[in-house]
């Protein structure tokens, strides 16, 4: 493409970006797929009955819609429908996995192992368990963010009841070797929990193949609605492994009381199905865009560093360290390009991201790191505009190189 045509294309992208901004924070949340919204509308308006009201037809229709969605979520991770417990999201699923398995005290064991780069919704409930006499040991990661399997093998013992490792990082996109982790943990008789909030639709998920005992999912990370998620519990007899953390009406095998979020569940079901059926096409397109984007940034500002694993990384993730450029200041100046510092959850907090320090970054580098998340609705025009803005702002100390188009 000629430079003139290229600059025209950038100009054409500008008004679109000005209107709504360019959203590059798909790790924090994704928009609902329009097909999901369409599917949810009649559930909100007409089929709104309580699925527990099985005395009448309207309640039974709602219950049937929930069971269809349960089948869809189960199929997406190659589980059985009775192994799916609906929750309010991955935060609750992670809490249920950690606190529920500790309270079940299934084996009288008292140690929990968790990856050093786990999400706060895994680490904080585990830290809370210390008050009840449990011990937390963090599993160190390699510089690319992958679990140090040798360290795991040394840490795991006959006292370990749970090993919790995410499938993919919400900050650096690193994909973990779950199969190997499960083998090591199971050899010591420990349960394995996997936080797969960032994984559905981004990598193949097969709970049977992996052999994990518990696995967390989130609706709004895979183009479904917010406030809905699931915990996969191997074997479909969740009370054998877990004590509830929410008590009441006995829904979801008595494990998670509360009127089911039927619209959310129906939307999540379809979102999970689409995520899996369109996974390969989606990730191939997004990976192409991401790789193009990183090349533009690196060619224009060669001192930029890409974080995480180059080979074991989800397609939409780009965690970049701009030495000498403070991430918060850069993001503030970007205005209509929406991206995040290392982690959305630690944004605004004075502490640098625990994920970035776990992979060996200095505090300063961690403060100079931005997280870019591409997704299903990211267009080449949006990325072109974003790359231009980032290069102009972050590279202002050197002359920015003109950007070639994808
Ligand atoms: C978003 C996220 C969560 C929390 O999920 P919610 O559904 O928003 O509660 C947990 N773990 C990871 C890895 C995430 O990306």
JSON list of C-alpha atoms in Angstrom, two decimals, residues 85-233:
[
{"chain": "A", "resi": 85, "resn": "UNK", "atom": "CA", "xyz": [-21.91, -25.50, 38.67]},
{"chain": "A", "resi": 86, "resn": "UNK", "atom": "CA", "xyz": [-23.07, -22.02, 37.67]},
{"chain": "A", "resi": 87, "resn": "UNK", "atom": "CA", "xyz": [-21.65, -19.16, 39.74]},
{"chain": "A", "resi": 88, "resn": "UNK", "atom": "CA", "xyz": [-21.52, -15.38, 39.48]},
{"chain": "A", "resi": 89, "resn": "UNK", "atom": "CA", "xyz": [-18.17, -15.44, 37.68]},
{"chain": "A", "resi": 90, "resn": "UNK", "atom": "CA", "xyz": [-14.62, -16.68, 37.88]},
{"chain": "A", "resi": 91, "resn": "UNK", "atom": "CA", "xyz": [-13.98, -14.78, 41.13]},
{"chain": "A", "resi": 92, "resn": "UNK", "atom": "CA", "xyz": [-16.69, -16.78, 42.87]},
{"chain": "A", "resi": 93, "resn": "UNK", "atom": "CA", "xyz": [-15.61, -20.01, 41.15]},
{"chain": "A", "resi": 94, "resn": "UNK", "atom": "CA", "xyz": [-12.05, -19.48, 42.36]},
{"chain": "A", "resi": 95, "resn": "UNK", "atom": "CA", "xyz": [-13.26, -18.72, 45.90]},
{"chain": "A", "resi": 96, "resn": "UNK", "atom": "CA", "xyz": [-15.47, -21.79, 45.87]},
{"chain": "A", "resi": 97, "resn": "UNK", "atom": "CA", "xyz": [-12.65, -24.00, 44.63]},
{"chain": "A", "resi": 98, "resn": "UNK", "atom": "CA", "xyz": [-10.18, -22.74, 47.23]},
{"chain": "A", "resi": 99, "resn": "UNK", "atom": "CA", "xyz": [-12.40, -22.22, 50.29]},
{"chain": "A", "resi": 100, "resn": "UNK", "atom": "CA", "xyz": [-14.77, -25.07, 49.45]},
{"chain": "A", "resi": 101, "resn": "UNK", "atom": "CA", "xyz": [-12.02, -27.66, 49.13]},
{"chain": "A", "resi": 102, "resn": "UNK", "atom": "CA", "xyz": [-10.29, -26.39, 52.28]},
{"chain": "A", "resi": 103, "resn": "UNK", "atom": "CA", "xyz": [-13.51, -26.54, 54.29]},
{"chain": "A", "resi": 104, "resn": "UNK", "atom": "CA", "xyz": [-14.21, -30.05, 53.02]},
{"chain": "A", "resi": 105, "resn": "UNK", "atom": "CA", "xyz": [-10.82, -30.90, 54.55]},
{"chain": "A", "resi": 106, "resn": "UNK", "atom": "CA", "xyz": [-11.09, -34.00, 52.46]},
{"chain": "A", "resi": 107, "resn": "UNK", "atom": "CA", "xyz": [-7.76, -35.47, 53.43]},
{"chain": "A", "resi": 108, "resn": "UNK", "atom": "CA", "xyz": [-6.73, -33.66, 56.58]},
{"chain": "A", "resi": 109, "resn": "UNK", "atom": "CA", "xyz": [-4.05, -31.92, 54.56]},
{"chain": "A", "resi": 110, "resn": "UNK", "atom": "CA", "xyz": [-3.23, -28.28, 55.24]},
{"chain": "A", "resi": 111, "resn": "UNK", "atom": "CA", "xyz": [-1.04, -26.89, 52.43]},
{"chain": "A", "resi": 112, "resn": "UNK", "atom": "CA", "xyz": [-2.19, -25.07, 49.28]},
{"chain": "A", "resi": 113, "resn": "UNK", "atom": "CA", "xyz": [0.14, -24.43, 46.36]},
{"chain": "A", "resi": 114, "resn": "UNK", "atom": "CA", "xyz": [-0.62, -21.65, 43.90]},
{"chain": "A", "resi": 115, "resn": "UNK", "atom": "CA", "xyz": [1.27, -20.22, 40.95]},
{"chain": "A", "resi": 116, "resn": "UNK", "atom": "CA", "xyz": [3.07, -16.97, 41.75]},
{"chain": "A", "resi": 117, "resn": "UNK", "atom": "CA", "xyz": [1.22, -15.30, 38.86]},
{"chain": "A", "resi": 118, "resn": "UNK", "atom": "CA", "xyz": [-2.31, -16.34, 39.86]},
{"chain": "A", "resi": 119, "resn": "UNK", "atom": "CA", "xyz": [-5.20, -13.90, 39.80]},
{"chain": "A", "resi": 120, "resn": "UNK", "atom": "CA", "xyz": [-6.03, -12.14, 43.06]},
{"chain": "A", "resi": 121, "resn": "UNK", "atom": "CA", "xyz": [-9.31, -14.06, 43.27]},
{"chain": "A", "resi": 122, "resn": "UNK", "atom": "CA", "xyz": [-7.20, -17.19, 43.86]},
{"chain": "A", "resi": 123, "resn": "UNK", "atom": "CA", "xyz": [-4.45, -15.68, 46.00]},
{"chain": "A", "resi": 124, "resn": "UNK", "atom": "CA", "xyz": [-6.59, -13.60, 48.37]},
{"chain": "A", "resi": 125, "resn": "UNK", "atom": "CA", "xyz": [-8.92, -16.43, 49.51]},
{"chain": "A", "resi": 126, "resn": "UNK", "atom": "CA", "xyz": [-5.89, -18.66, 50.01]},
{"chain": "A", "resi": 127, "resn": "UNK", "atom": "CA", "xyz": [-4.23, -15.98, 52.16]},
{"chain": "A", "resi": 128, "resn": "UNK", "atom": "CA", "xyz": [-7.47, -15.76, 54.15]},
{"chain": "A", "resi": 129, "resn": "UNK", "atom": "CA", "xyz": [-7.16, -19.49, 54.85]},
{"chain": "A", "resi": 130, "resn": "UNK", "atom": "CA", "xyz": [-3.96, -18.90, 56.80]},
{"chain": "A", "resi": 131, "resn": "UNK", "atom": "CA", "xyz": [-6.12, -17.72, 59.69]},
{"chain": "A", "resi": 132, "resn": "UNK", "atom": "CA", "xyz": [-7.68, -21.18, 59.79]},
{"chain": "A", "resi": 133, "resn": "UNK", "atom": "CA", "xyz": [-4.32, -22.87, 60.05]},
{"chain": "A", "resi": 134, "resn": "UNK", "atom": "CA", "xyz": [-3.63, -23.53, 56.38]},
{"chain": "A", "resi": 135, "resn": "UNK", "atom": "CA", "xyz": [-0.35, -22.78, 54.70]},
{"chain": "A", "resi": 136, "resn": "UNK", "atom": "CA", "xyz": [0.17, -21.14, 51.29]},
{"chain": "A", "resi": 137, "resn": "UNK", "atom": "CA", "xyz": [3.24, -21.84, 49.19]},
{"chain": "A", "resi": 138, "resn": "UNK", "atom": "CA", "xyz": [3.75, -19.96, 45.93]},
{"chain": "A", "resi": 139, "resn": "UNK", "atom": "CA", "xyz": [5.10, -21.92, 42.98]},
{"chain": "A", "resi": 140, "resn": "UNK", "atom": "CA", "xyz": [7.78, -19.81, 41.25]},
{"chain": "A", "resi": 141, "resn": "UNK", "atom": "CA", "xyz": [7.61, -19.24, 37.49]},
{"chain": "A", "resi": 142, "resn": "UNK", "atom": "CA", "xyz": [10.29, -19.14, 34.81]},
{"chain": "A", "resi": 143, "resn": "UNK", "atom": "CA", "xyz": [11.16, -15.74, 33.25]},
{"chain": "A", "resi": 144, "resn": "UNK", "atom": "CA", "xyz": [8.61, -16.48, 30.50]},
{"chain": "A", "resi": 145, "resn": "UNK", "atom": "CA", "xyz": [5.88, -16.94, 33.13]},
{"chain": "A", "resi": 146, "resn": "UNK", "atom": "CA", "xyz": [5.63, -20.73, 32.87]},
{"chain": "A", "resi": 147, "resn": "UNK", "atom": "CA", "xyz": [5.44, -22.67, 36.14]},
{"chain": "A", "resi": 148, "resn": "UNK", "atom": "CA", "xyz": [8.81, -24.02, 37.29]},
{"chain": "A", "resi": 149, "resn": "UNK", "atom": "CA", "xyz": [7.90, -27.72, 37.22]},
{"chain": "A", "resi": 150, "resn": "UNK", "atom": "CA", "xyz": [11.00, -28.74, 39.17]},
{"chain": "A", "resi": 151, "resn": "UNK", "atom": "CA", "xyz": [10.06, -26.33, 41.95]},
{"chain": "A", "resi": 152, "resn": "UNK", "atom": "CA", "xyz": [6.50, -27.64, 41.93]},
{"chain": "A", "resi": 153, "resn": "UNK", "atom": "CA", "xyz": [7.75, -31.21, 42.29]},
{"chain": "A", "resi": 154, "resn": "UNK", "atom": "CA", "xyz": [9.81, -30.13, 45.31]},
{"chain": "A", "resi": 155, "resn": "UNK", "atom": "CA", "xyz": [7.03, -28.12, 46.94]},
{"chain": "A", "resi": 156, "resn": "UNK", "atom": "CA", "xyz": [4.22, -30.64, 46.57]},
{"chain": "A", "resi": 157, "resn": "UNK", "atom": "CA", "xyz": [3.91, -33.12, 49.42]},
{"chain": "A", "resi": 158, "resn": "UNK", "atom": "CA", "xyz": [1.59, -35.51, 51.21]},
{"chain": "A", "resi": 159, "resn": "UNK", "atom": "CA", "xyz": [0.32, -32.42, 53.07]},
{"chain": "A", "resi": 160, "resn": "UNK", "atom": "CA", "xyz": [-0.81, -30.59, 49.88]},
{"chain": "A", "resi": 161, "resn": "UNK", "atom": "CA", "xyz": [-4.57, -30.71, 49.34]},
{"chain": "A", "resi": 162, "resn": "UNK", "atom": "CA", "xyz": [-4.81, -28.28, 46.43]},
{"chain": "A", "resi": 163, "resn": "UNK", "atom": "CA", "xyz": [-2.61, -27.04, 43.59]},
{"chain": "A", "resi": 164, "resn": "UNK", "atom": "CA", "xyz": [-4.08, -24.01, 41.80]},
{"chain": "A", "resi": 165, "resn": "UNK", "atom": "CA", "xyz": [-2.61, -22.86, 38.49]},
{"chain": "A", "resi": 166, "resn": "UNK", "atom": "CA", "xyz": [-4.26, -20.76, 35.81]},
{"chain": "A", "resi": 167, "resn": "UNK", "atom": "CA", "xyz": [-4.58, -21.97, 32.20]},
{"chain": "A", "resi": 168, "resn": "UNK", "atom": "CA", "xyz": [-3.51, -18.61, 30.77]},
{"chain": "A", "resi": 169, "resn": "UNK", "atom": "CA", "xyz": [-2.40, -15.37, 32.35]},
{"chain": "A", "resi": 170, "resn": "UNK", "atom": "CA", "xyz": [-4.64, -12.30, 32.26]},
{"chain": "A", "resi": 171, "resn": "UNK", "atom": "CA", "xyz": [-1.54, -10.11, 32.26]},
{"chain": "A", "resi": 172, "resn": "UNK", "atom": "CA", "xyz": [1.17, -11.68, 30.14]},
{"chain": "A", "resi": 173, "resn": "UNK", "atom": "CA", "xyz": [-0.92, -14.28, 28.28]},
{"chain": "A", "resi": 174, "resn": "UNK", "atom": "CA", "xyz": [1.38, -17.16, 29.22]},
{"chain": "A", "resi": 175, "resn": "UNK", "atom": "CA", "xyz": [-0.17, -20.61, 28.77]},
{"chain": "A", "resi": 176, "resn": "UNK", "atom": "CA", "xyz": [0.70, -23.08, 31.54]},
{"chain": "A", "resi": 177, "resn": "UNK", "atom": "CA", "xyz": [1.67, -26.75, 31.11]},
{"chain": "A", "resi": 178, "resn": "UNK", "atom": "CA", "xyz": [-1.46, -28.00, 32.90]},
{"chain": "A", "resi": 179, "resn": "UNK", "atom": "CA", "xyz": [-1.01, -31.63, 31.89]},
{"chain": "A", "resi": 180, "resn": "UNK", "atom": "CA", "xyz": [2.43, -31.83, 33.55]},
{"chain": "A", "resi": 181, "resn": "UNK", "atom": "CA", "xyz": [1.22, -29.89, 36.59]},
{"chain": "A", "resi": 182, "resn": "UNK", "atom": "CA", "xyz": [-1.68, -32.34, 37.05]},
{"chain": "A", "resi": 183, "resn": "UNK", "atom": "CA", "xyz": [0.65, -35.33, 36.82]},
{"chain": "A", "resi": 184, "resn": "UNK", "atom": "CA", "xyz": [2.95, -33.94, 39.51]},
{"chain": "A", "resi": 185, "resn": "UNK", "atom": "CA", "xyz": [0.08, -32.88, 41.81]},
{"chain": "A", "resi": 186, "resn": "UNK", "atom": "CA", "xyz": [-1.91, -36.09, 41.47]},
{"chain": "A", "resi": 187, "resn": "UNK", "atom": "CA", "xyz": [1.15, -38.21, 42.17]},
{"chain": "A", "resi": 188, "resn": "UNK", "atom": "CA", "xyz": [1.10, -36.61, 45.65]},
{"chain": "A", "resi": 189, "resn": "UNK", "atom": "CA", "xyz": [-2.66, -37.04, 45.99]},
{"chain": "A", "resi": 190, "resn": "UNK", "atom": "CA", "xyz": [-3.48, -33.31, 45.71]},
{"chain": "A", "resi": 191, "resn": "UNK", "atom": "CA", "xyz": [-6.47, -31.86, 43.88]},
{"chain": "A", "resi": 192, "resn": "UNK", "atom": "CA", "xyz": [-5.82, -29.54, 40.94]},
{"chain": "A", "resi": 193, "resn": "UNK", "atom": "CA", "xyz": [-7.77, -26.35, 40.32]},
{"chain": "A", "resi": 194, "resn": "UNK", "atom": "CA", "xyz": [-7.31, -24.42, 37.08]},
{"chain": "A", "resi": 195, "resn": "UNK", "atom": "CA", "xyz": [-8.45, -20.82, 36.61]},
{"chain": "A", "resi": 196, "resn": "UNK", "atom": "CA", "xyz": [-9.39, -20.90, 32.92]},
{"chain": "A", "resi": 197, "resn": "UNK", "atom": "CA", "xyz": [-11.10, -17.48, 32.76]},
{"chain": "A", "resi": 198, "resn": "UNK", "atom": "CA", "xyz": [-8.71, -16.33, 30.03]},
{"chain": "A", "resi": 199, "resn": "UNK", "atom": "CA", "xyz": [-8.63, -19.65, 28.21]},
{"chain": "A", "resi": 200, "resn": "UNK", "atom": "CA", "xyz": [-12.09, -20.39, 26.82]},
{"chain": "A", "resi": 201, "resn": "UNK", "atom": "CA", "xyz": [-12.08, -19.55, 23.11]},
{"chain": "A", "resi": 202, "resn": "UNK", "atom": "CA", "xyz": [-8.36, -18.84, 23.18]},
{"chain": "A", "resi": 203, "resn": "UNK", "atom": "CA", "xyz": [-6.94, -22.35, 23.56]},
{"chain": "A", "resi": 204, "resn": "UNK", "atom": "CA", "xyz": [-8.31, -25.90, 23.43]},
{"chain": "A", "resi": 205, "resn": "UNK", "atom": "CA", "xyz": [-9.79, -26.92, 26.79]},
{"chain": "A", "resi": 206, "resn": "UNK", "atom": "CA", "xyz": [-10.29, -30.59, 27.55]},
{"chain": "A", "resi": 207, "resn": "UNK", "atom": "CA", "xyz": [-10.81, -31.30, 31.23]},
{"chain": "A", "resi": 208, "resn": "UNK", "atom": "CA", "xyz": [-10.69, -35.08, 30.69]},
{"chain": "A", "resi": 209, "resn": "UNK", "atom": "CA", "xyz": [-7.41, -34.87, 28.85]},
{"chain": "A", "resi": 210, "resn": "UNK", "atom": "CA", "xyz": [-5.90, -32.56, 31.46]},
{"chain": "A", "resi": 211, "resn": "UNK", "atom": "CA", "xyz": [-7.29, -34.47, 34.41]},
{"chain": "A", "resi": 212, "resn": "UNK", "atom": "CA", "xyz": [-7.99, -31.30, 36.43]},
{"chain": "A", "resi": 213, "resn": "UNK", "atom": "CA", "xyz": [-10.44, -31.65, 39.32]},
{"chain": "A", "resi": 214, "resn": "UNK", "atom": "CA", "xyz": [-11.79, -28.08, 39.35]},
{"chain": "A", "resi": 215, "resn": "UNK", "atom": "CA", "xyz": [-11.83, -25.44, 36.62]},
{"chain": "A", "resi": 216, "resn": "UNK", "atom": "CA", "xyz": [-13.14, -21.86, 36.68]},
{"chain": "A", "resi": 217, "resn": "UNK", "atom": "CA", "xyz": [-14.80, -20.03, 33.78]},
{"chain": "A", "resi": 218, "resn": "UNK", "atom": "CA", "xyz": [-16.13, -16.49, 33.31]},
{"chain": "A", "resi": 219, "resn": "UNK", "atom": "CA", "xyz": [-18.88, -15.35, 30.94]},
{"chain": "A", "resi": 220, "resn": "UNK", "atom": "CA", "xyz": [-17.63, -11.85, 30.26]},
{"chain": "A", "resi": 221, "resn": "UNK", "atom": "CA", "xyz": [-14.14, -13.00, 29.25]},
{"chain": "A", "resi": 222, "resn": "UNK", "atom": "CA", "xyz": [-15.57, -14.97, 26.32]},
{"chain": "A", "resi": 223, "resn": "UNK", "atom": "CA", "xyz": [-18.11, -12.53, 24.80]},
{"chain": "A", "resi": 224, "resn": "UNK", "atom": "CA", "xyz": [-20.89, -13.45, 27.21]},
{"chain": "A", "resi": 225, "resn": "UNK", "atom": "CA", "xyz": [-22.49, -11.28, 29.90]},
{"chain": "A", "resi": 226, "resn": "UNK", "atom": "CA", "xyz": [-20.95, -10.20, 33.20]},
{"chain": "A", "resi": 227, "resn": "UNK", "atom": "CA", "xyz": [-21.99, -11.70, 36.50]},
{"chain": "A", "resi": 228, "resn": "UNK", "atom": "CA", "xyz": [-22.06, -15.28, 35.30]},
{"chain": "A", "resi": 229, "resn": "UNK", "atom": "CA", "xyz": [-19.44, -18.02, 35.37]},
{"chain": "A", "resi": 230, "resn": "UNK", "atom": "CA", "xyz": [-19.02, -21.66, 36.19]},
{"chain": "A", "resi": 231, "resn": "UNK", "atom": "CA", "xyz": [-16.98, -24.08, 38.20]},
{"chain": "A", "resi": 232, "resn": "UNK", "atom": "CA", "xyz": [-16.32, -27.46, 36.65]},
{"chain": "A", "resi": 233, "resn": "UNK", "atom": "CA", "xyz": [-16.22, -30.13, 39.36]}
]
